[in-house]
Short mmCIF file of C-alpha atoms and ligand atoms in Angstrom, two decimals:
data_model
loop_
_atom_site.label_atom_id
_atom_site.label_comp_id
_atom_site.label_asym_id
_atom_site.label_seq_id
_atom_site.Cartn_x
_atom_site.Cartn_y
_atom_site.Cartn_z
CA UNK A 978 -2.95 9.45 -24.20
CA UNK A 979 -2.51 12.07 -21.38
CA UNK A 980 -0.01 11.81 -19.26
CA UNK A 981 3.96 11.78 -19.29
CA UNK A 982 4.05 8.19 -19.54
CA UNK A 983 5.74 7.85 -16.36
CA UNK A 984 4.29 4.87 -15.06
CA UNK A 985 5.18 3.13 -11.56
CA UNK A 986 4.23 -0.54 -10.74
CA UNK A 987 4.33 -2.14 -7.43
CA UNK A 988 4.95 -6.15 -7.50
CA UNK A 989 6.98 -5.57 -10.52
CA UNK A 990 9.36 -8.55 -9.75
CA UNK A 991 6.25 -10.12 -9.69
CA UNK A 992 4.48 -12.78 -12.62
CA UNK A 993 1.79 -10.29 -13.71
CA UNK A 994 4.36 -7.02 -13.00
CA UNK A 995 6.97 -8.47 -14.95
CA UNK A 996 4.63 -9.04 -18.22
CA UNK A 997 3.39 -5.43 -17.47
CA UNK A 998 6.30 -4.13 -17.36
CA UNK A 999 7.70 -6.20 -21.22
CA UNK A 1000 4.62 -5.22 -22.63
CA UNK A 1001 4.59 -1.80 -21.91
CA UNK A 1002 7.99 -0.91 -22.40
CA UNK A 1003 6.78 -1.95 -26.29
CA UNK A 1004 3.82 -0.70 -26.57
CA UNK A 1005 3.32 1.69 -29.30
CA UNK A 1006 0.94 3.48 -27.78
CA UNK A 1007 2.65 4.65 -24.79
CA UNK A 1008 5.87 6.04 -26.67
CA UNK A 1009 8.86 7.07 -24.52
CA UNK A 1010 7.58 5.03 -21.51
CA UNK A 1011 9.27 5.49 -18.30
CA UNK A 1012 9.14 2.82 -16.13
CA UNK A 1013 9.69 2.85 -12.38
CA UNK A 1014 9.90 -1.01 -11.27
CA UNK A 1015 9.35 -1.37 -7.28
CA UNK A 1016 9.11 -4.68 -5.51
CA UNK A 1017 10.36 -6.21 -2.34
CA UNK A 1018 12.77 -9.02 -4.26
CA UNK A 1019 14.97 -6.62 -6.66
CA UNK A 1020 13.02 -5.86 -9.59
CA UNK A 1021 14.34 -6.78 -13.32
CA UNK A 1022 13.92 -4.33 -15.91
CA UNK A 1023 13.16 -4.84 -19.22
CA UNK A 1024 15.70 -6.02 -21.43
CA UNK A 1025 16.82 -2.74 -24.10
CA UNK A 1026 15.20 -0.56 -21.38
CA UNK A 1027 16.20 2.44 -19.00
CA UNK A 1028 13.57 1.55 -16.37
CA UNK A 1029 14.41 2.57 -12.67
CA UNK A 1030 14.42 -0.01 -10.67
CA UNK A 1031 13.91 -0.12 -6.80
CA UNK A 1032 13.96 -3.44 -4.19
CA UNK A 1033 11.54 -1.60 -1.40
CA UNK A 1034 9.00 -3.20 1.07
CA UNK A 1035 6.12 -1.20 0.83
CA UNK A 1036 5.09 -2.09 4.25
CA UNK A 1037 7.37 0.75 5.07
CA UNK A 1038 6.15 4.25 4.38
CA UNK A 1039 9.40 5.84 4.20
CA UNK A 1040 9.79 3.08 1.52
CA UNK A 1041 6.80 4.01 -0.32
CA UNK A 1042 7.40 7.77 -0.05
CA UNK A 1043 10.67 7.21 -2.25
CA UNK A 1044 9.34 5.79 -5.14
CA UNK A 1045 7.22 8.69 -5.76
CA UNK A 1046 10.35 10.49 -6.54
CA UNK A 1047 12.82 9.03 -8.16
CA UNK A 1048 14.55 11.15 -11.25
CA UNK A 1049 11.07 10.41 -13.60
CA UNK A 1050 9.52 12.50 -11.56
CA UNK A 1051 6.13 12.21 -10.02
CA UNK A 1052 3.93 9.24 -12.19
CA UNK A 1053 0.92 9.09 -14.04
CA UNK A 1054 0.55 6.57 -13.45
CA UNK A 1055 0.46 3.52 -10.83
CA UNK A 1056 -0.33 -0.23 -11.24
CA UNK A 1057 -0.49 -1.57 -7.67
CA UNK A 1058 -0.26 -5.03 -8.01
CA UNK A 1059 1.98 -6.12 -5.01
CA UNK A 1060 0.76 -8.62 -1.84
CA UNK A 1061 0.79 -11.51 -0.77
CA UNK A 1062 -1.38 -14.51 -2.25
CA UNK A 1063 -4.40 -16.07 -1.03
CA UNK A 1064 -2.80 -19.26 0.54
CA UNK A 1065 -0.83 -16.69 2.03
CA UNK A 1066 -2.68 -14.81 3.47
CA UNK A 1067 -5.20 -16.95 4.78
CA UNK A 1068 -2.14 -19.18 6.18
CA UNK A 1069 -0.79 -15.89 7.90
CA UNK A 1070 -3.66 -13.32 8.73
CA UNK A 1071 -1.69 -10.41 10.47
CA UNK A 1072 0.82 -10.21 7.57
CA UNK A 1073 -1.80 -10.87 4.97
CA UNK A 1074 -3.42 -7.85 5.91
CA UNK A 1075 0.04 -5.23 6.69
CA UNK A 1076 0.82 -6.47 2.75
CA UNK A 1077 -2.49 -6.74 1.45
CA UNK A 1078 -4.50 -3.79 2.91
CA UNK A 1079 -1.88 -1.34 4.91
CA UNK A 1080 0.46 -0.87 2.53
CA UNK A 1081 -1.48 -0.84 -0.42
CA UNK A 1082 -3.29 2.16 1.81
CA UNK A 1083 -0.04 3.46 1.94
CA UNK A 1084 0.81 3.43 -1.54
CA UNK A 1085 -2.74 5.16 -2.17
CA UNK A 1086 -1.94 7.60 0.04
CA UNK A 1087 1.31 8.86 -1.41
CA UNK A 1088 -0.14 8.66 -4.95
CA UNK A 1089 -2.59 11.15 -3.66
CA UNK A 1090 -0.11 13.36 -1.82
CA UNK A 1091 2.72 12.96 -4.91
CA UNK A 1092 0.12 13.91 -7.58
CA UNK A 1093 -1.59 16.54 -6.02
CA UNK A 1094 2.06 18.35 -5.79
CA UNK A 1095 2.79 17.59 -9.57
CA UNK A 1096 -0.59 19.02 -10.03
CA UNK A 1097 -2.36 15.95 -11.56
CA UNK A 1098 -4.37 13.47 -10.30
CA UNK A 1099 -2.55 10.06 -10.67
CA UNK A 1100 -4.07 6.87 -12.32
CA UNK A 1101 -4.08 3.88 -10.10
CA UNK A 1102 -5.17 0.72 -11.33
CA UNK A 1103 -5.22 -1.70 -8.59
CA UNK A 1104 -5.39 -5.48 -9.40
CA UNK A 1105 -8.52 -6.94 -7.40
CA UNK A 1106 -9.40 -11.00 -7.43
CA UNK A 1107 -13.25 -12.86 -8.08
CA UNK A 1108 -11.92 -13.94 -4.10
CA UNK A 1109 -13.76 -10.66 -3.16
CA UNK A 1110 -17.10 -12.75 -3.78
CA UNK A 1111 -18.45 -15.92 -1.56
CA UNK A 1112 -20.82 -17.27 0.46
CA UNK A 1113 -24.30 -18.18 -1.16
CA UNK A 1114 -24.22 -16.74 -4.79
CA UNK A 1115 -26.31 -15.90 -8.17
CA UNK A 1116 -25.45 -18.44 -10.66
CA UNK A 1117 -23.70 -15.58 -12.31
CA UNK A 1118 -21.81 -12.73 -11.81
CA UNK A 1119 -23.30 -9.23 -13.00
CA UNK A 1120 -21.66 -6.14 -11.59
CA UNK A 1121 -24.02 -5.62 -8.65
CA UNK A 1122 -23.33 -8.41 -6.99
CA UNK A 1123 -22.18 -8.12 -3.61
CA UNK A 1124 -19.08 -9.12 -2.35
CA UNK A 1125 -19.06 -10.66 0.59
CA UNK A 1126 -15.30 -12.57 1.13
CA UNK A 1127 -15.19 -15.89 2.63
CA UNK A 1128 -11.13 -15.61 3.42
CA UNK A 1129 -8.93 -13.27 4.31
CA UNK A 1130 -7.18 -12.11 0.41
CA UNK A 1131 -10.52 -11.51 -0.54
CA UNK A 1132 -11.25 -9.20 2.36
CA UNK A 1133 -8.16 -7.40 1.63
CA UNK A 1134 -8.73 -6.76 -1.34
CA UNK A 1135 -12.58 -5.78 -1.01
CA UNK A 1136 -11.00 -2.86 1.69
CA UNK A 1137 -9.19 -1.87 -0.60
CA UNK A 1138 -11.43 -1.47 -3.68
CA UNK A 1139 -14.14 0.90 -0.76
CA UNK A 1140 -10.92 3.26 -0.24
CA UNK A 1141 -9.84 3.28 -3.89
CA UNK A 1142 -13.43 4.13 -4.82
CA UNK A 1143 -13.88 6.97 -2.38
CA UNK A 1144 -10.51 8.38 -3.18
CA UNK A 1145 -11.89 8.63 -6.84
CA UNK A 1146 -15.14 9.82 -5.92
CA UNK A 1147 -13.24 12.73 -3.89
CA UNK A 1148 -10.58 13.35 -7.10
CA UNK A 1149 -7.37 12.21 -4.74
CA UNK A 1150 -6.79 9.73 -7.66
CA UNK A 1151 -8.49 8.51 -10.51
CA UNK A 1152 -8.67 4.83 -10.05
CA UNK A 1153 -9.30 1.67 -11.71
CA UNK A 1154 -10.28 -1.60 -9.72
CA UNK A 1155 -9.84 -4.96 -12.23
CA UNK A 1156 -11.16 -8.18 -10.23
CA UNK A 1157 -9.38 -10.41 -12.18
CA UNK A 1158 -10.32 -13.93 -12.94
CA UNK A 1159 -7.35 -16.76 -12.02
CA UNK A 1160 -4.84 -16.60 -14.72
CA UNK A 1161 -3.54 -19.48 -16.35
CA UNK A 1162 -1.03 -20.74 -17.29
CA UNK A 1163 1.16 -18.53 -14.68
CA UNK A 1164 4.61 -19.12 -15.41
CA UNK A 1165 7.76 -20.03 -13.05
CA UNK A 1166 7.58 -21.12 -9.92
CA UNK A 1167 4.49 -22.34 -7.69
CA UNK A 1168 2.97 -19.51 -5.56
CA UNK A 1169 1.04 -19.26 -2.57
CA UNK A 1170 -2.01 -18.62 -3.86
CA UNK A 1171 -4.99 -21.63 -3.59
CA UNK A 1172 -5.23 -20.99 -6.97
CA UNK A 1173 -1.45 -22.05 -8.23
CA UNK A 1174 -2.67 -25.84 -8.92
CA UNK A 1175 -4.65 -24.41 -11.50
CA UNK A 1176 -1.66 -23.85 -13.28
CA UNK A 1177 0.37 -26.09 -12.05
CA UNK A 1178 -1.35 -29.10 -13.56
CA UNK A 1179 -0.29 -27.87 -16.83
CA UNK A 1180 2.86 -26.23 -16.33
CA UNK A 1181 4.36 -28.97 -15.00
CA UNK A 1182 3.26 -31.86 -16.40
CA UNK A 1183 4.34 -30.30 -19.78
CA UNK A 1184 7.76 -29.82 -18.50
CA UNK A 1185 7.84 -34.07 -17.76
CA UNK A 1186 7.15 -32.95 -14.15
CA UNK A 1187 4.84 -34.45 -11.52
CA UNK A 1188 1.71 -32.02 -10.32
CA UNK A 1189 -0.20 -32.81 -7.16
CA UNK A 1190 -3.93 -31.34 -7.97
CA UNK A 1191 -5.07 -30.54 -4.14
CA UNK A 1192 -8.90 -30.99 -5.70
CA UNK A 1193 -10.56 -34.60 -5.88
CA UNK A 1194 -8.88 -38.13 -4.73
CA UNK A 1195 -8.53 -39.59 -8.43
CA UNK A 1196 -8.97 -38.92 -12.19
CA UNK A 1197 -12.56 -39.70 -11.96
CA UNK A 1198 -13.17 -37.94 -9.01
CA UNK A 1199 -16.23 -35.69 -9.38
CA UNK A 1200 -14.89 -32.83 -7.39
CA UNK A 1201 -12.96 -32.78 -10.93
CA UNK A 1202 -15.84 -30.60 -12.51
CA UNK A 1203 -15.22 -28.02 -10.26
CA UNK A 1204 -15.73 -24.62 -11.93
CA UNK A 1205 -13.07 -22.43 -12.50
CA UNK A 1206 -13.14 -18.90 -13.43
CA UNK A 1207 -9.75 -18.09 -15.76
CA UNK A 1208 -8.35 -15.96 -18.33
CA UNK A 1209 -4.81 -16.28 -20.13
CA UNK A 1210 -2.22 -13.82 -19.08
CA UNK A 1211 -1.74 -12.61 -22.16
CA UNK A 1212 -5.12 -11.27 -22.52
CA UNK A 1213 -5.15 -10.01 -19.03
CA UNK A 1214 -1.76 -7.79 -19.93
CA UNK A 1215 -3.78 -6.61 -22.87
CA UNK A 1216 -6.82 -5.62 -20.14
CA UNK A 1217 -4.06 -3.97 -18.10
CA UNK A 1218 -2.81 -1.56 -20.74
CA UNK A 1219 -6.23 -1.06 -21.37
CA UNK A 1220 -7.32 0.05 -18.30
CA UNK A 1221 -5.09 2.96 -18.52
CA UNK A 1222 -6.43 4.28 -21.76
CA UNK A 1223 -10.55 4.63 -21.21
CA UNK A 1224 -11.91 7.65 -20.60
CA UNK A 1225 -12.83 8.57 -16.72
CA UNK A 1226 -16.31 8.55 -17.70
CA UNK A 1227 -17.34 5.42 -19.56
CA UNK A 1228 -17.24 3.97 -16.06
CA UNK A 1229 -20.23 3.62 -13.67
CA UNK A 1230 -20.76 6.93 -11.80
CA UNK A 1231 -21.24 4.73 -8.73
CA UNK A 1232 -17.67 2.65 -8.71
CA UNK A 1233 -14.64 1.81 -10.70
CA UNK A 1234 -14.65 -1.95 -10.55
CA UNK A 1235 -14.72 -4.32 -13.66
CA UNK A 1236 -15.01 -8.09 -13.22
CA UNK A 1237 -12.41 -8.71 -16.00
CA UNK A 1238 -13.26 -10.79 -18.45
CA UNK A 1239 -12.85 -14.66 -17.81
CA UNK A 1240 -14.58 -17.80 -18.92
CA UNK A 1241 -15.36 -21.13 -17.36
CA UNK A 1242 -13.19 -24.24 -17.08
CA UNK A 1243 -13.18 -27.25 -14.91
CA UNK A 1244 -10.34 -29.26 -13.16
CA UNK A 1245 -11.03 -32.16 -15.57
CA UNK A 1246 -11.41 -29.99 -18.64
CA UNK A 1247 -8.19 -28.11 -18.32
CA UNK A 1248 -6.34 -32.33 -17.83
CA UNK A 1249 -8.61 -32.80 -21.06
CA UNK A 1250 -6.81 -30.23 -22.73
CA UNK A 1251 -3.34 -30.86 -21.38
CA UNK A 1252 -4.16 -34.32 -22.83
CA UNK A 1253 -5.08 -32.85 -25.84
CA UNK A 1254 -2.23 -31.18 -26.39
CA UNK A 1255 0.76 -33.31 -24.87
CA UNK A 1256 -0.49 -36.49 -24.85
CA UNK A 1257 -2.04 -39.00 -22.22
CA UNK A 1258 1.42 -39.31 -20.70
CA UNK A 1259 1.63 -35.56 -20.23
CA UNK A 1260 -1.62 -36.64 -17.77
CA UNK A 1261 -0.57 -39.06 -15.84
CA UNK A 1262 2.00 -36.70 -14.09
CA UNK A 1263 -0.49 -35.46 -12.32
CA UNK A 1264 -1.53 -37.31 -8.87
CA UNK A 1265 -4.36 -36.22 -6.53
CA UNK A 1266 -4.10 -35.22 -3.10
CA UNK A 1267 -7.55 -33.78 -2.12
CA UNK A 1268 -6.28 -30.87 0.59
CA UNK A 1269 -9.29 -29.68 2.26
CA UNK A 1270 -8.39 -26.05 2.90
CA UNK A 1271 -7.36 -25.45 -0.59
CA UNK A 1272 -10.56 -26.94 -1.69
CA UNK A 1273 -12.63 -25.16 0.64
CA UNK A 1274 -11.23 -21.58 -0.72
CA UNK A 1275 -11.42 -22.25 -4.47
CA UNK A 1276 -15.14 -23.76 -4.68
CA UNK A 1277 -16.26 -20.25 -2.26
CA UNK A 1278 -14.91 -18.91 -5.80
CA UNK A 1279 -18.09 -17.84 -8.02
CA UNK A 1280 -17.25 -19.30 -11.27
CA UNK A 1281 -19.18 -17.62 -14.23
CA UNK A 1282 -19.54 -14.02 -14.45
CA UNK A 1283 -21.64 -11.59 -16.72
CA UNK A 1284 -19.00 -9.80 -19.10
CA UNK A 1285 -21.34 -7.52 -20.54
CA UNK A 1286 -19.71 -4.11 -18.31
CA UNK A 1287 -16.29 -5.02 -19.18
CA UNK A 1288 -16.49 -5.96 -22.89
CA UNK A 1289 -18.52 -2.28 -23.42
CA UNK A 1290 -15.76 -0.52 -22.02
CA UNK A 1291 -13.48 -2.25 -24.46
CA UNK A 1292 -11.69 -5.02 -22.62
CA UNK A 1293 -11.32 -7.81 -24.40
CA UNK A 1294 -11.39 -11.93 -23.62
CA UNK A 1295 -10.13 -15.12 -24.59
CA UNK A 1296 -11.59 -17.23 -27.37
CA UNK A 1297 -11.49 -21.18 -28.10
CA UNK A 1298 -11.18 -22.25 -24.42
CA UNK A 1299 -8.16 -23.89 -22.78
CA UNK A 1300 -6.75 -25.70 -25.57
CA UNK A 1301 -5.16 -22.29 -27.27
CA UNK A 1302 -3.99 -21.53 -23.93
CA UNK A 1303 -2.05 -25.00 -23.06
CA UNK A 1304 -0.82 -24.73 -26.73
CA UNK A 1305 0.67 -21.34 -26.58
CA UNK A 1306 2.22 -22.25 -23.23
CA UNK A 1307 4.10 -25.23 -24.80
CA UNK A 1308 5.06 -23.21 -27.66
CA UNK A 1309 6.63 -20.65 -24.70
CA UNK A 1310 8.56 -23.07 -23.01
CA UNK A 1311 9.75 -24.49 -26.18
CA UNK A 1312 11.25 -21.45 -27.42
CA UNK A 1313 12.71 -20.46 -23.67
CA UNK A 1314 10.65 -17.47 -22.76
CA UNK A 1315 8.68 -18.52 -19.65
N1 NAD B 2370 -2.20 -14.29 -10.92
C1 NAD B 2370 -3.50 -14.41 -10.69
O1 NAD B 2370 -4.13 -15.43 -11.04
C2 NAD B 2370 -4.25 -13.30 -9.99
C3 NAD B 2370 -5.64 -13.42 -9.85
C4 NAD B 2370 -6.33 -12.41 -9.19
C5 NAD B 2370 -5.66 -11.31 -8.73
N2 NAD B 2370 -4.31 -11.22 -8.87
C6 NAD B 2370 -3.64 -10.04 -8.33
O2 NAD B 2370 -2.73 -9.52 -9.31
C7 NAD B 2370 -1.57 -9.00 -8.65
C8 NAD B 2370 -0.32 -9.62 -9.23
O3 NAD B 2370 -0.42 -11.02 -9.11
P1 NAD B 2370 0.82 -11.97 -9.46
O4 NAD B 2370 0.23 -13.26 -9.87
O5 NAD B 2370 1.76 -11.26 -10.35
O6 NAD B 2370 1.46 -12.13 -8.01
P2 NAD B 2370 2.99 -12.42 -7.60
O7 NAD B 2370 2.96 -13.07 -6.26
O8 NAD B 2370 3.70 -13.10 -8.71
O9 NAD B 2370 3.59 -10.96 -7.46
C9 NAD B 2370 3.36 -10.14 -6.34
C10 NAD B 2370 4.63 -9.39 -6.05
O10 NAD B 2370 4.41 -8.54 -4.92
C11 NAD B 2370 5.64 -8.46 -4.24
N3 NAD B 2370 5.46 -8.01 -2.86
C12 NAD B 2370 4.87 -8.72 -1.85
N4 NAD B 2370 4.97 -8.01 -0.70
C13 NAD B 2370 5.61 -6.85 -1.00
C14 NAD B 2370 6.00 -5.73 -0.22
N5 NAD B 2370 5.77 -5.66 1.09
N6 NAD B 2370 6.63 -4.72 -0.85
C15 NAD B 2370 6.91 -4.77 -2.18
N7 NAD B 2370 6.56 -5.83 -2.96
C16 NAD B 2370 5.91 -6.86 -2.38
C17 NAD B 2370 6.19 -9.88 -4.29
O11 NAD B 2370 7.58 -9.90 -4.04
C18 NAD B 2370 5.81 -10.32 -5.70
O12 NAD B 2370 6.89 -10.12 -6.61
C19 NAD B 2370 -1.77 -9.26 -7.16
O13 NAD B 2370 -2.29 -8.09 -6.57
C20 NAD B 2370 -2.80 -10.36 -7.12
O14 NAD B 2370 -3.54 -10.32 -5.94
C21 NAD B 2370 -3.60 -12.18 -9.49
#
């Protein structure tokens, strides 16, 4: 691997930053990692590591400008993965997009400045959502597809990929786009993403805990078998470490995006396999509360992609369903480490 294995990530305090963080402060394949953790709530490192960490809001370019040089030096480099949720930024436009497309400008900026004075061009791998794609669709997914958002995360993040690409294209940075499905089962707290019922109807339930699912009226509803695009987060972690390591040039000439890889649920699938797994009772803790704007954002969602692109570059994806997925999450919370 090139690079001093200096590696920044933004939204580290985060539920995706924080597993990026554990798993590459392990990795055996980036020895002597050097991790600079940077997030608006005060980051945690690793435990056993010697990680910087830095409480910024990146909204703030004087912010931004200081985690490009902290005593690691300049990074290799970056996983942006900081902003605000879809919920959230649909709920609040004007902050949605100062989070979700100005700072992450920023941050792209300052990569470009930092590295070109190190004298490399950083890597910045930029965590992009399917919520880039809506409005009438092809029954799948294939990596010409145009995006065209129906909400405002989406949008953000679409902005974002057309600067990140043209920054590449002009060697500012070398940059990696993932449009990553909706990853479940997301640990800890609910979030404000339209998405976090997805999880929450097993997370919760497993834990003895009531779940509202804002899709359908009852448990025979049909808006039940709406599709869902997921992968675990453990695979996804795998993809993100990944993404670092392939070559610039296996990618498309044209673009640096990858439609991780993902595969289909439903609603009522993923209760079939909480059922499975922890029992009818486990179930019945969820109630229905059919919320229309959550609804309306999650079915705009496409639902099965082609993952042809990504699997050739060497990503990999989840086998056996939802059933593995609710399993291993159990076995987590059993042993106390989500
Ligand atoms: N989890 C998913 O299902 C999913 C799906 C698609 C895309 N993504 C993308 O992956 C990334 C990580 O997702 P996640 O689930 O870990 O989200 P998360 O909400 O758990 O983490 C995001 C982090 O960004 C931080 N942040 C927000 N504003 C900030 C600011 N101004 N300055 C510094 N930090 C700020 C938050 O404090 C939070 O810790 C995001 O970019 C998200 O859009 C996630």
């Amino acid at each position: 691997m090139s690079g001093n294995n200096v590696i920044l990530i933004t939204g580290a305090g985060g539920f995706l930053g924080s597993l990026l963080a554990r798993a590459l402060q392990t990795d055996p394949q980036t020895p002597n990692v050097r991790l600079i953790l940077v997030d608006v709530i005060e980051p945690k490192a690793p435990s056993g590591s010697n990680a910087v960490t830095i409480k910024a809001n990146l909204t703030n370019p004087e912010e931004v400008d200081a985690i490009f040089q902290t005593e690691y030096g300049v990074p290799d480099t970056v996983y942006c993965l900081h902003g605000i949720m879809s919920r959230g930024s649909e709920d609040n436009f004007d902050f949605g997009v100062k989070v979700n497309i100005d700072s992450v400008r920023t941050v792209l900026d300052a990569a470009r400045k930092y590295g070109a004075k190190a004298g490399h061009v950083i890597k910045f791998i930029f965590t992009s959502s399917l919520a880039v794609y809506g409005g009438p669709l092809p029954d799948v997914i294939e990596p010409n597809t145009i995006a065209t958002p129906q909400g405002a995360y989406g949008m953000g993040k679409l902005i974002d990929e057309i600067f990140i690409n043209e920054y590449t294209r002009r060697g500012f940075v070398d940059g990696r786009i993932l449009r990553l499905p909706t990853i479940v089962v997301r640990a800890g707290a609910p979030s404000a993403a339209a998405s976090s019922f997805i999880s929450g109807i097993i997370r919760e339930p497993l834990q003895g805990l009531p779940s509202t699912c804002p899709i359908g009226t009852s448990p025979s509803s049909p808006d039940l078998d709406l599709p869902l695009w997921v992968a675990s987060p453990e695979t996804t972690i795998a993809n993100f470490l990944h993404a670092r390591r392939i070559p610039a040039d296996a990618f498309f000439p044209h673009t640096r995006v990858v439609c991780l890889p993902g595969f289909t649920t439903t609603v009522r699938e993923e209760i079939a396999a909480l059922a499975a797994v922890a029992g009818p009772e486990a179930a019945a803790l969820i109630s229905f509360g059919d919320d229309e704007t959550n609804r309306r954002v999650v079915s705009s969602w496409p639902a099965r992609f082609d993952n042809t692109y990504a699997l050739a570059l060497g990503f990999d994806v989840d086998e056996g369903g939802m059933v593995p997925i609710v399993r291993r999450f159990r076995e987590q919370l059993r042993a106390g480490v989500v």
